[in-house]
Structure formats: structure tokens, C-alpha cells
Coordinates of C-alpha atoms in Angstrom, one line a residue:
Chain A
X1 CA 89.1 21.1 41.8
X2 CA 90.1 23.2 38.9
X3 CA 88.0 24.9 36.3
X4 CA 89.6 22.5 33.7
X5 CA 87.7 19.7 35.5
X6 CA 84.3 21.3 35.8
X7 CA 84.2 23.6 32.8
X8 CA 83.8 27.3 32.7
X9 CA 81.6 29.0 35.3
X10 CA 78.4 30.7 34.1
X11 CA 78.2 34.5 34.7
X12 CA 75.8 34.1 37.7
X13 CA 78.1 31.4 39.2
X14 CA 81.1 33.7 38.8
X15 CA 79.4 36.5 40.6
X16 CA 78.1 34.3 43.4
X17 CA 81.7 33.3 44.1
X18 CA 82.8 36.9 43.8
X19 CA 80.2 37.9 46.4
X20 CA 81.6 35.4 48.9
X21 CA 85.3 36.6 48.4
X22 CA 85.4 39.0 51.3
X23 CA 82.7 37.8 53.7
X24 CA 80.1 35.2 54.5
X25 CA 76.7 36.0 53.1
X26 CA 73.1 34.6 53.0
X27 CA 71.2 34.1 49.7
X28 CA 69.4 37.5 49.6
X29 CA 72.7 39.3 50.5
X30 CA 74.4 37.5 47.6
X31 CA 71.6 38.6 45.2
X32 CA 71.8 42.2 46.5
X33 CA 75.6 42.2 46.0
X34 CA 75.3 40.9 42.4
X35 CA 72.7 43.5 41.6
X36 CA 74.8 46.3 43.1
X37 CA 78.1 45.2 41.6
X38 CA 76.6 44.8 38.1
X39 CA 74.5 47.9 38.5
X40 CA 71.4 45.9 37.8
X41 CA 72.7 44.3 34.6
X42 CA 72.6 40.9 36.1
X43 CA 69.6 40.0 38.3
X44 CA 69.6 36.7 40.1
X45 CA 66.2 35.1 40.8
X46 CA 65.7 32.8 43.8
X47 CA 65.6 29.7 41.5
X48 CA 68.8 30.5 39.8
X49 CA 70.5 31.5 43.1
X50 CA 69.3 28.4 45.0
X51 CA 70.4 26.1 42.2
X52 CA 73.9 27.6 42.1
X53 CA 74.2 27.4 45.9
X54 CA 73.1 23.7 45.9
X55 CA 75.5 22.9 43.1
X56 CA 78.4 24.7 44.8
X57 CA 77.7 22.9 48.0
X58 CA 77.7 19.5 46.3
X59 CA 81.0 20.4 44.7
X60 CA 82.3 21.7 48.0
X61 CA 83.1 25.2 46.6
X62 CA 81.1 26.8 49.4
X63 CA 80.0 25.6 52.8
X64 CA 77.3 26.6 55.3
X65 CA 78.6 28.6 58.2
X66 CA 75.4 29.5 60.1
X67 CA 71.7 28.6 60.2
X68 CA 69.6 31.3 61.7
X69 CA 66.0 30.2 61.6
X70 CA 65.3 29.8 57.9
X71 CA 68.3 31.8 56.8
X72 CA 71.6 30.1 55.9
X73 CA 74.9 31.8 55.5
X74 CA 77.6 30.6 53.2
X75 CA 81.4 31.0 53.0
X76 CA 83.7 30.1 50.1
X77 CA 86.0 27.2 50.6
X78 CA 89.6 27.0 49.4
X79 CA 88.4 24.9 46.4
X80 CA 85.9 27.6 45.6
X81 CA 88.6 30.3 45.8
X82 CA 90.8 28.2 43.4
X83 CA 87.9 27.9 40.9
X84 CA 87.2 31.6 41.2
X85 CA 90.8 32.6 40.5
X86 CA 91.0 30.2 37.6
X87 CA 87.9 31.6 36.1
X88 CA 89.1 35.1 36.6
X89 CA 92.4 34.3 34.9
X90 CA 90.5 32.7 32.0
X91 CA 88.3 35.8 31.6
X92 CA 91.3 38.1 31.8
X93 CA 93.0 36.1 29.0
X94 CA 89.8 36.4 26.9
X95 CA 89.8 40.2 27.4
X96 CA 93.5 40.5 26.6
X97 CA 92.9 38.5 23.4
X98 CA 90.1 40.8 22.5
X99 CA 92.2 43.9 23.1
X100 CA 95.1 42.5 21.0
X101 CA 92.6 41.7 18.2
X102 CA 91.4 45.3 18.4
X103 CA 94.9 46.8 18.1
X104 CA 96.0 44.5 15.2
Chain B
X1 CA 36.1 27.1 52.4
X2 CA 35.2 24.5 49.8
X3 CA 37.9 22.2 48.6
X4 CA 37.9 20.5 45.2
X5 CA 40.1 17.8 43.7
X6 CA 41.3 17.9 40.1
X7 CA 43.4 15.7 38.0
X8 CA 46.2 17.4 36.2
X9 CA 46.0 17.2 32.4
X10 CA 49.8 17.4 32.2
X11 CA 52.4 15.1 33.6
X12 CA 54.9 15.9 36.3
X13 CA 57.6 15.8 33.7
X14 CA 56.2 19.0 32.1
X15 CA 56.8 21.7 34.8
X16 CA 55.9 24.5 32.5
X17 CA 52.7 22.8 31.5
X18 CA 51.9 22.4 35.2
X19 CA 52.6 26.0 36.0
X20 CA 50.3 27.0 33.1
X21 CA 47.6 24.7 34.3
X22 CA 47.8 26.1 37.9
X23 CA 47.6 29.7 36.6
X24 CA 44.6 28.7 34.5
X25 CA 42.9 27.2 37.5
X26 CA 43.5 30.3 39.6
X27 CA 42.0 32.4 36.9
X28 CA 38.9 30.3 37.3
X29 CA 38.9 30.8 41.1
X30 CA 40.5 27.5 42.0
X31 CA 43.7 28.0 44.0
X32 CA 46.1 25.2 44.7
X33 CA 46.7 24.3 48.3
X34 CA 47.8 20.7 48.3
X35 CA 49.2 17.9 46.1
X36 CA 47.3 14.7 46.9
X37 CA 49.4 12.2 45.0
X38 CA 50.1 11.2 41.4
X39 CA 48.3 13.7 39.2
X40 CA 45.7 14.7 41.8
X41 CA 45.6 18.2 43.2
X42 CA 43.4 19.9 45.9
X43 CA 42.1 23.4 45.3
X44 CA 40.4 26.0 47.4
X45 CA 37.5 27.7 45.7
X46 CA 37.8 31.5 45.9
X47 CA 37.9 34.6 43.9
X48 CA 39.4 34.4 40.5
X49 CA 42.9 35.8 40.5
X50 CA 45.8 36.4 38.2
X51 CA 48.5 34.5 40.1
X52 CA 51.8 33.4 38.8
X53 CA 52.9 29.8 39.7
X54 CA 56.4 28.6 39.5
X55 CA 57.8 25.1 40.2
X56 CA 61.3 24.9 41.8
X57 CA 62.9 21.5 41.0
X58 CA 64.4 19.9 44.1
X59 CA 67.9 18.3 44.0
X60 CA 67.7 15.7 46.7
X61 CA 64.0 14.9 47.1
X62 CA 63.5 16.0 50.7
X63 CA 60.4 15.1 52.6
X64 CA 59.8 18.6 53.8
X65 CA 60.2 21.9 51.8
X66 CA 63.7 23.2 52.5
X67 CA 63.3 26.2 54.9
X68 CA 66.0 28.2 53.3
X69 CA 64.5 27.8 49.9
X70 CA 61.1 29.0 51.2
X71 CA 62.8 31.9 52.9
X72 CA 64.8 32.8 49.8
X73 CA 61.7 32.8 47.5
X74 CA 59.7 34.8 50.1
X75 CA 62.4 37.5 50.1
X76 CA 61.7 37.8 46.3
X77 CA 57.9 38.0 46.8
X78 CA 57.0 34.4 46.2
X79 CA 54.8 32.4 48.6
X80 CA 55.3 28.7 49.2
X81 CA 52.2 26.7 48.3
X82 CA 53.0 23.0 48.5
X83 CA 55.3 20.3 47.4
X84 CA 54.6 18.0 44.4
X85 CA 56.0 14.6 45.4
X86 CA 59.6 15.2 46.3
X87 CA 60.2 16.7 42.8
X88 CA 59.1 20.3 43.1
X89 CA 58.2 23.1 45.5
X90 CA 55.4 25.2 44.2
X91 CA 55.5 29.0 44.7
X92 CA 52.9 31.6 43.7
X93 CA 52.9 35.4 43.5
X94 CA 50.3 37.9 42.8
X95 CA 52.9 40.6 42.4
X96 CA 53.6 41.2 38.7
X97 CA 56.9 42.8 39.6
X98 CA 58.2 39.8 41.6
X99 CA 61.5 38.6 40.1
X100 CA 61.3 35.5 37.9
X101 CA 62.9 32.6 39.9
X102 CA 65.0 31.4 37.0
X103 CA 66.7 34.3 35.3
X104 CA 69.3 32.3 33.5
X105 CA 68.8 29.3 31.2
X106 CA 72.0 27.5 32.4
X107 CA 70.8 27.1 36.0
X108 CA 67.3 26.1 34.8
X109 CA 68.9 23.4 32.7
X110 CA 70.8 22.1 35.8
X111 CA 67.7 22.1 38.0
X112 CA 65.5 20.4 35.3
X113 CA 68.3 17.9 34.9
X114 CA 67.6 16.7 38.5
X115 CA 63.9 16.3 37.6
X116 CA 64.8 14.5 34.4
X117 CA 67.1 12.0 36.2
X118 CA 64.4 11.1 38.7
X119 CA 61.5 10.9 36.3
X120 CA 63.6 8.6 34.1
X121 CA 64.0 6.2 37.0
X122 CA 60.3 6.4 37.7
X123 CA 59.5 5.7 34.0
X124 CA 61.9 2.8 33.9
X125 CA 60.3 1.4 37.1
X126 CA 56.9 1.6 35.5
X127 CA 58.2 0.0 32.3
X128 CA 59.7 -2.9 34.2
X129 CA 56.5 -3.4 36.1
X130 CA 54.6 -3.4 32.9
X131 CA 56.9 -6.0 31.3
X132 CA 56.6 -8.2 34.4
X133 CA 52.8 -7.8 34.5
X134 CA 52.4 -8.5 30.8
X135 CA 54.7 -11.6 31.0
X136 CA 52.7 -12.9 33.9
X137 CA 49.5 -12.1 32.0
X138 CA 50.6 -13.9 28.9
X139 CA 51.7 -16.9 30.9
X140 CA 48.4 -17.1 32.7
X141 CA 46.5 -16.6 29.5
X142 CA 48.3 -19.5 27.9
X143 CA 48.1 -21.7 30.9
X144 CA 44.7 -20.5 32.1
X145 CA 46.0 -20.4 35.7
X146 CA 45.2 -16.8 36.7
X147 CA 42.0 -16.8 34.6
X148 CA 40.7 -19.8 36.6
X149 CA 41.7 -18.2 39.9
X150 CA 40.1 -14.9 39.2
X151 CA 37.0 -16.6 37.8
X152 CA 36.7 -18.4 41.1
X153 CA 36.6 -15.1 43.0
X154 CA 34.4 -13.1 40.6
X155 CA 34.4 -12.4 36.9
X156 CA 34.8 -8.7 37.5
X157 CA 38.4 -9.2 38.5
X158 CA 39.1 -10.5 35.0
X159 CA 38.7 -6.9 33.8
X160 CA 41.8 -5.9 35.8
X161 CA 43.8 -8.2 33.6
X162 CA 43.3 -5.9 30.7
X163 CA 42.6 -2.5 32.5
X164 CA 45.8 -2.4 34.6
X165 CA 48.3 -2.9 31.7
X166 CA 46.3 -0.6 29.5
X167 CA 46.5 2.2 32.2
X168 CA 50.2 1.6 32.8
X169 CA 50.9 1.6 29.0
X170 CA 49.1 5.0 28.6
X171 CA 51.0 6.4 31.6
X172 CA 54.3 5.2 30.2
X173 CA 53.6 6.6 26.7
X174 CA 52.6 10.0 28.0
X175 CA 55.5 10.1 30.4
X176 CA 58.0 9.1 27.8
X177 CA 56.6 11.8 25.4
X178 CA 57.0 14.5 28.1
X179 CA 60.4 13.3 29.1
X180 CA 61.7 13.3 25.5
X181 CA 60.4 16.9 25.2
X182 CA 62.0 17.9 28.5
X183 CA 65.2 16.2 27.5
X184 CA 65.3 18.1 24.2
X185 CA 64.7 21.4 26.0
X186 CA 67.6 20.7 28.4
X187 CA 69.9 19.6 25.6
X188 CA 69.2 22.5 23.4
X189 CA 68.5 25.1 26.1
X190 CA 65.4 26.1 24.2
X191 CA 62.6 26.5 26.6
X192 CA 59.2 27.6 25.4
X193 CA 58.7 31.2 26.3
X194 CA 56.3 32.1 29.0
X195 CA 52.8 32.7 27.7
X196 CA 53.3 30.5 24.7
X197 CA 52.3 27.4 26.8
X198 CA 48.6 27.8 26.0
X199 CA 48.8 25.7 22.8
X200 CA 51.0 23.0 24.3
X201 CA 48.8 22.9 27.4
X202 CA 45.7 22.5 25.2
X203 CA 47.4 19.8 23.2
X204 CA 48.3 18.0 26.4
X205 CA 44.7 18.1 27.4
X206 CA 43.6 16.7 24.1
X207 CA 46.1 13.8 24.2
X208 CA 45.2 12.9 27.7
X209 CA 41.5 13.1 27.0
X210 CA 41.9 10.9 24.0
X211 CA 43.7 8.2 25.9
X212 CA 41.4 8.5 28.9
X213 CA 38.5 8.1 26.6
X214 CA 40.1 5.2 24.9
X215 CA 40.6 3.3 28.2
X216 CA 37.1 4.3 29.4
X217 CA 35.5 3.0 26.2
X218 CA 37.6 -0.2 26.4
X219 CA 36.6 -0.7 30.0
X220 CA 32.9 0.0 29.3
X221 CA 33.0 -2.4 26.3
X222 CA 34.5 -5.1 28.4
X223 CA 31.9 -4.5 31.2
X224 CA 29.1 -4.6 28.7
X225 CA 30.4 -7.6 26.7
X226 CA 31.5 -9.8 29.6
X227 CA 29.3 -8.8 32.5
X228 CA 26.2 -6.9 31.5
X229 CA 25.3 -8.8 28.3
X230 CA 25.8 -12.2 29.9
X231 CA 23.4 -11.2 32.7
X232 CA 20.9 -10.0 30.1
X233 CA 21.5 -13.1 28.0
X234 CA 20.7 -15.4 30.9
X235 CA 17.6 -17.4 30.1
X236 CA 15.9 -20.3 31.8
X237 CA 13.6 -22.6 29.8
X238 CA 11.8 -25.9 30.4
X239 CA 13.8 -28.8 29.1
X240 CA 11.0 -29.9 26.9
X241 CA 11.0 -26.6 25.0
X242 CA 14.8 -26.4 24.6
X243 CA 16.2 -26.8 21.2
X244 CA 19.3 -28.7 22.2
X245 CA 22.7 -27.4 21.0
X246 CA 24.5 -30.4 22.2
X247 CA 23.7 -34.1 21.9
X248 CA 22.1 -34.2 25.3
X249 CA 22.1 -37.5 27.3
X250 CA 18.7 -37.6 28.9
X251 CA 17.8 -39.2 32.2
X252 CA 15.1 -41.2 30.3
X253 CA 17.8 -42.8 28.2
X254 CA 19.7 -43.8 31.4
X255 CA 16.7 -45.0 33.5
X256 CA 14.6 -46.6 30.8
X257 CA 10.9 -46.4 29.9
X258 CA 9.8 -46.6 33.6
X259 CA 11.3 -43.2 34.4
X260 CA 8.8 -40.5 35.2
X261 CA 10.2 -36.9 34.9
X262 CA 9.2 -34.4 37.5
X263 CA 7.1 -31.4 36.4
X264 CA 9.1 -28.3 35.4
X265 CA 9.2 -25.6 37.9
X266 CA 11.6 -22.8 39.0
X267 CA 12.8 -22.2 42.5
X268 CA 11.1 -19.0 43.3
X269 CA 13.3 -17.4 46.0
X270 CA 16.9 -16.4 46.7
X271 CA 19.8 -16.4 44.4
X272 CA 18.8 -19.7 42.8
X273 CA 15.6 -18.2 41.3
X274 CA 16.9 -18.9 37.8
X275 CA 17.5 -22.6 38.6
X276 CA 14.8 -25.1 38.7
X277 CA 13.7 -28.7 38.0
X278 CA 13.8 -30.2 34.5
X279 CA 15.0 -26.9 33.0
X280 CA 18.0 -25.4 31.1
X281 CA 19.7 -22.2 32.2
X282 CA 21.9 -20.8 29.5
X283 CA 23.9 -17.6 28.9
X284 CA 26.9 -16.4 27.0
X285 CA 29.8 -14.0 27.4
X286 CA 32.9 -13.1 25.3
X287 CA 35.1 -15.6 27.1
X288 CA 32.4 -18.2 27.5
X289 CA 30.3 -18.2 24.3
X290 CA 28.1 -21.0 25.6
X291 CA 27.2 -21.8 29.2
X292 CA 24.6 -24.4 30.0
X293 CA 23.3 -25.7 33.3
X294 CA 20.9 -28.5 32.7
X295 CA 18.8 -30.1 35.4
X296 CA 16.9 -33.4 34.9
X297 CA 14.9 -34.9 37.8
X298 CA 12.3 -37.6 38.2
X299 CA 11.3 -40.9 39.8
X300 CA 11.8 -44.5 39.0
X301 CA 10.0 -47.1 41.0
X302 CA 9.4 -44.5 43.8
X303 CA 13.1 -43.6 43.9
X304 CA 14.3 -40.1 43.0
X305 CA 16.9 -39.8 40.1
X306 CA 18.7 -36.7 39.0
X307 CA 21.2 -35.8 36.3
X308 CA 22.8 -32.3 36.5
X309 CA 25.1 -31.1 33.7
X310 CA 27.3 -28.0 33.8
X311 CA 28.6 -27.4 30.3
X312 CA 31.0 -24.6 29.1
X313 CA 32.3 -23.8 25.7
X314 CA 35.1 -21.3 26.0
X315 CA 37.3 -19.1 23.9
X316 CA 40.3 -21.5 23.8
X317 CA 41.4 -24.9 25.0
X318 CA 43.5 -23.1 27.7
X319 CA 40.4 -21.5 29.1
X320 CA 38.6 -24.8 28.9
X321 CA 41.4 -26.5 30.8
X322 CA 41.2 -23.8 33.5
X323 CA 37.4 -24.2 33.7
X324 CA 37.9 -28.0 34.0
X325 CA 40.2 -27.4 37.0
X326 CA 37.7 -25.0 38.5
X327 CA 34.8 -27.4 38.2
X328 CA 37.0 -30.0 39.7
X329 CA 37.9 -27.8 42.7
X330 CA 34.2 -27.7 43.6
X331 CA 34.6 -31.3 44.6
X332 CA 38.2 -31.4 45.5
X333 CA 37.7 -28.6 48.0
X334 CA 34.7 -30.4 49.6
X335 CA 36.3 -33.7 50.1
X336 CA 39.5 -35.6 49.3
X337 CA 37.9 -37.6 46.5
X338 CA 39.5 -40.4 44.7
X339 CA 39.4 -39.8 41.0
X340 CA 39.6 -42.5 38.4
X341 CA 41.1 -41.4 35.1
X342 CA 39.2 -42.6 32.1
X343 CA 40.8 -42.8 28.7
X344 CA 38.4 -41.9 26.0
X345 CA 39.1 -41.0 22.3
X346 CA 39.0 -37.3 21.6
X347 CA 38.6 -36.3 25.2
X348 CA 41.6 -34.6 26.8
X349 CA 40.7 -35.4 30.4
X350 CA 37.9 -37.6 31.7
X351 CA 37.6 -38.2 35.5
X352 CA 35.1 -40.1 37.6
X353 CA 34.5 -40.2 41.3
X354 CA 31.8 -40.8 43.8
X355 CA 30.5 -38.5 46.6
X356 CA 27.9 -39.9 48.9
X357 CA 25.4 -41.5 46.5
X358 CA 26.3 -39.5 43.5
X359 CA 28.5 -40.2 40.5
X360 CA 30.7 -37.3 39.6
X361 CA 32.2 -36.9 36.1
X362 CA 34.5 -34.2 34.8
X363 CA 35.4 -33.8 31.2
X364 CA 37.6 -31.5 29.1
X365 CA 37.8 -31.8 25.3
X366 CA 39.3 -28.9 23.3
X367 CA 37.5 -25.7 24.1
X368 CA 34.8 -27.4 26.2
X369 CA 34.6 -28.4 29.8
X370 CA 31.7 -30.2 31.6
X371 CA 30.7 -31.6 35.0
X372 CA 28.1 -34.2 35.4
X373 CA 26.4 -35.3 38.6
X374 CA 24.3 -38.4 38.5
X375 CA 22.1 -39.9 41.2
X376 CA 20.2 -43.1 40.3
X377 CA 20.3 -46.8 40.1
X378 CA 22.1 -47.4 36.8
X379 CA 25.8 -47.8 36.2
X380 CA 26.8 -44.5 34.6
X381 CA 29.9 -46.2 33.2
X382 CA 27.6 -47.7 30.5
X383 CA 27.0 -44.2 29.1
X384 CA 30.5 -42.9 28.8
X385 CA 30.1 -42.7 25.0
X386 CA 27.0 -40.6 25.2
X387 CA 28.6 -38.4 27.9
X388 CA 31.8 -37.9 25.9
X389 CA 29.7 -37.1 22.8
X390 CA 28.3 -34.0 24.6
X391 CA 31.8 -32.3 24.7
X392 CA 33.1 -33.6 21.4
X393 CA 32.7 -31.4 18.4
X394 CA 29.8 -32.5 16.3

């Protein structure tokens, strides 16, 4: 599934996929990662995070790897990685366009 | 701990209104602990507290609260309270610093989209039910079928014919209004800011109070007009004192000058206390403007003779036909009687039968229905004209 099919990711969605790039994480660990990476600029509440995780699971961008009591751990699927890379490319193009505009 | 039930003034399609209402209740010392169904909620009475309530829309409608959702909210300082249907999980927090569950409007739009979709189906289901119910009601009103059936059980059931569709209509209207509002919020991404819900919440209460009052007043009016006033209007009077409203055929006319009427008296016990000998019992209601039960009794040559007339003038010919059927069932159900159809000018149906030593006559003409029971020596067939005249418009 490409980003062309599903539209652009929202900022929180992009960071959730980024959080799962290197390792499997549970919901609170994802929220901690996003807060740390953005230095508190982007705070994910439990409603936002759970909605994104539910939507990504439906779209098979992430999958559950472990259920430990009430805690669930997620990993990114290859489809998720593709969507992440496409979004990253799109954002990079946006930035390059903006820099070119500054120089002109 | 004392538990109390309260009906929500806002619908399930208004999550922000519900949150506001729950906070309002907590501030009054009523803390939610259970959703009882529809718009009914159970509360614990306790100390007044400034709690924040948040509703999390559920994607798949699970029967139990998702454990990982409860855990996730708990790690952010939110306590699970209850589920509302399979639509929402309710969380509360007394920590002012607890992170708002939905920090981004895009994800809130996605989550509310799930609610929107399921409430739309619920509304559609109610609307379909309403259309079917109203169609059946219209059919039964026109044919008199259901009216007759319900009247047989008890007149109180007639009120459901009007109350049920009225309630469903109010529910559909309010639900549609909230759904349109929710749909507009999802489409535009413009959600009312927190704390600004007071006015909307108050408005919702006013709208619901108005409709609830309307339905209550309508139900009360119906009860008064069709059940209480008829009971109050019920009067029994001696036949000799009655100012006849129909061209009454008397037993003296049938039996001749030798007939001796029995003295008037009422039965003094039981449910039949209003009925008696040589008397008229009359009452009215909205659907039956004139109801008469006329008893005539006496003796001729030492033999007892009686003529009992049950007369009904109704709102419409359809109702009269239903009443004609109902009067007929009194005898059909008792025995398999053979009925003779009599053709008489101006009378829609005219039936005659015999049961033991009584002649039974059933008539329906326009908006009137009548049953006549005669016990005596004369041939009642000689009086068809006088009997038909009682149901024909004067």
C-alpha cells in the first residue's frame, strides 16, 4: 500500500511509524519516543495514539507481536515501512522545494 | 453507597455534550459508575468533585472494554469508568495535569467517524421501524382491525398506538439533529472548544425538556380524554327519566298493552353495579362520542321478557365496523352461531341469529354499531324497521 493510495500521513502517524522503525514498542513507549524525539513539541494523548494504532492495524501497517497482560507490543510491517519511506520522501521534497524557494 | 439513575439530556451522538453532562453531575456529587442502557446512567452519590470525563469512541464495538486501551489510558492518568453501549469507553481523571486523550483533530475525526457510521445505522433502523409502524397504524386505522383487537383487550392499549410513534419520532428528530451536528464537526474539523459546551448543553436540555413535555402533555390529554373523562361521564338513569337520543324501540311496543315493566333498580354489588333493570347506562369518549347500554325487562302473562340494546356511535365508519365485529365476536366466540344476513335500506350490515331462547341482532350503519338481544314471545322480525331506525341518522 503506497501513500498515493491512502493520502499523506498526519504528523502523529508519521512519528508513530518512526518510533517502530528500529524496535517493537508498546503504546506508552511509542508516546515516550515521540515526546523525546520532538523534544516535547508533539504530545500524543492516549486517544490519539490508540486511534492511530487501531487504524494502522486495520491497514496492516503494523502488527501485534506480544500481549503481556494488558500491554500490547507492536512492530512495523513491510507495508508500514513502505508507507513510512514514501512519506519521508514526500516531506523531503517539500523541504527541498521550500529551500529552493528561499534561494530564488 | 447510594445509587441513583439519571436520564441523559444529550444523545449518544453528542460525545462532547455527554462529557460535559458527566462533569456537571460529578460537580454535584453524582459520579458515574454504570451505563444502564439507552440514555439511562447510574451514579454513586458522594462528595462533589471536579472530575474530567472523556469518551473514547470504539472502532469495532467490543462487548468488553479493550484491556490495552484501559492500560494505555491508565498510563496517562485516566481511570476507566464504564462502557456506553459498544460505542464509547468512558474515562475520568481528577488530575488537571493528565494529558488530554485526543491531542490532534485528525485522529479525533477518524474516531468520531466510527461513531457517526454506527449511529447512522441506528437512526436508519429507527426510521425504518417508524415507517413500518406508522404504515401498520394507518392501515389499522382505516380498516379498524387493530383498533378492534386492542379495544377487546383494554382501551388503555389504544394509547400505545399514538404514544409509541410519537416517542420514536422525537428520538429520531433529536438523533438526526445531533448526527448532523457531529457530521458537520467531522467534515470541517471544527470541534467546539472545551469549556464552551455549557451553552450547547443547556440548549440540549431545553430541547429535550420541550419534547418530553410535549409527549407527556399529549399522553396526559389522551388519558384524560379517552379514559378518565369517560369514566366520569358514566351515568346510569332509570329508563323512564331518560331523554332518548335515539328513536328507541321499547319492549311495550313489541309486547303490547299487556306488558308490565319491572321496577327500576340497580345491581348493588360487583363490577356490574352501574347496570340494572329498566335503566340506561351512557358514557362518552373521544373515539366513542355516544355509548348506550339500555336494559328493558318485564312480564307478560307471567312470562319474563327482556330487550337489551348496546349502542355505539363512533368517530368514523371504520371504527363502527370494528365495533360491529367486536360485538359480533361476543357471540361468535361463545358458540358457532348461524347468522342470517338481512338486507335493509341504509344499513351496512344487519345480522340475525338465535342463541338458546334469545334473538340476537347485530347492526352497522355508517358510524354506528348496535347489538340487540331479545327474549320474548313476539317475532322480532316484525320490528326490523324500528330496530334499523335506531342506527340510521335521524
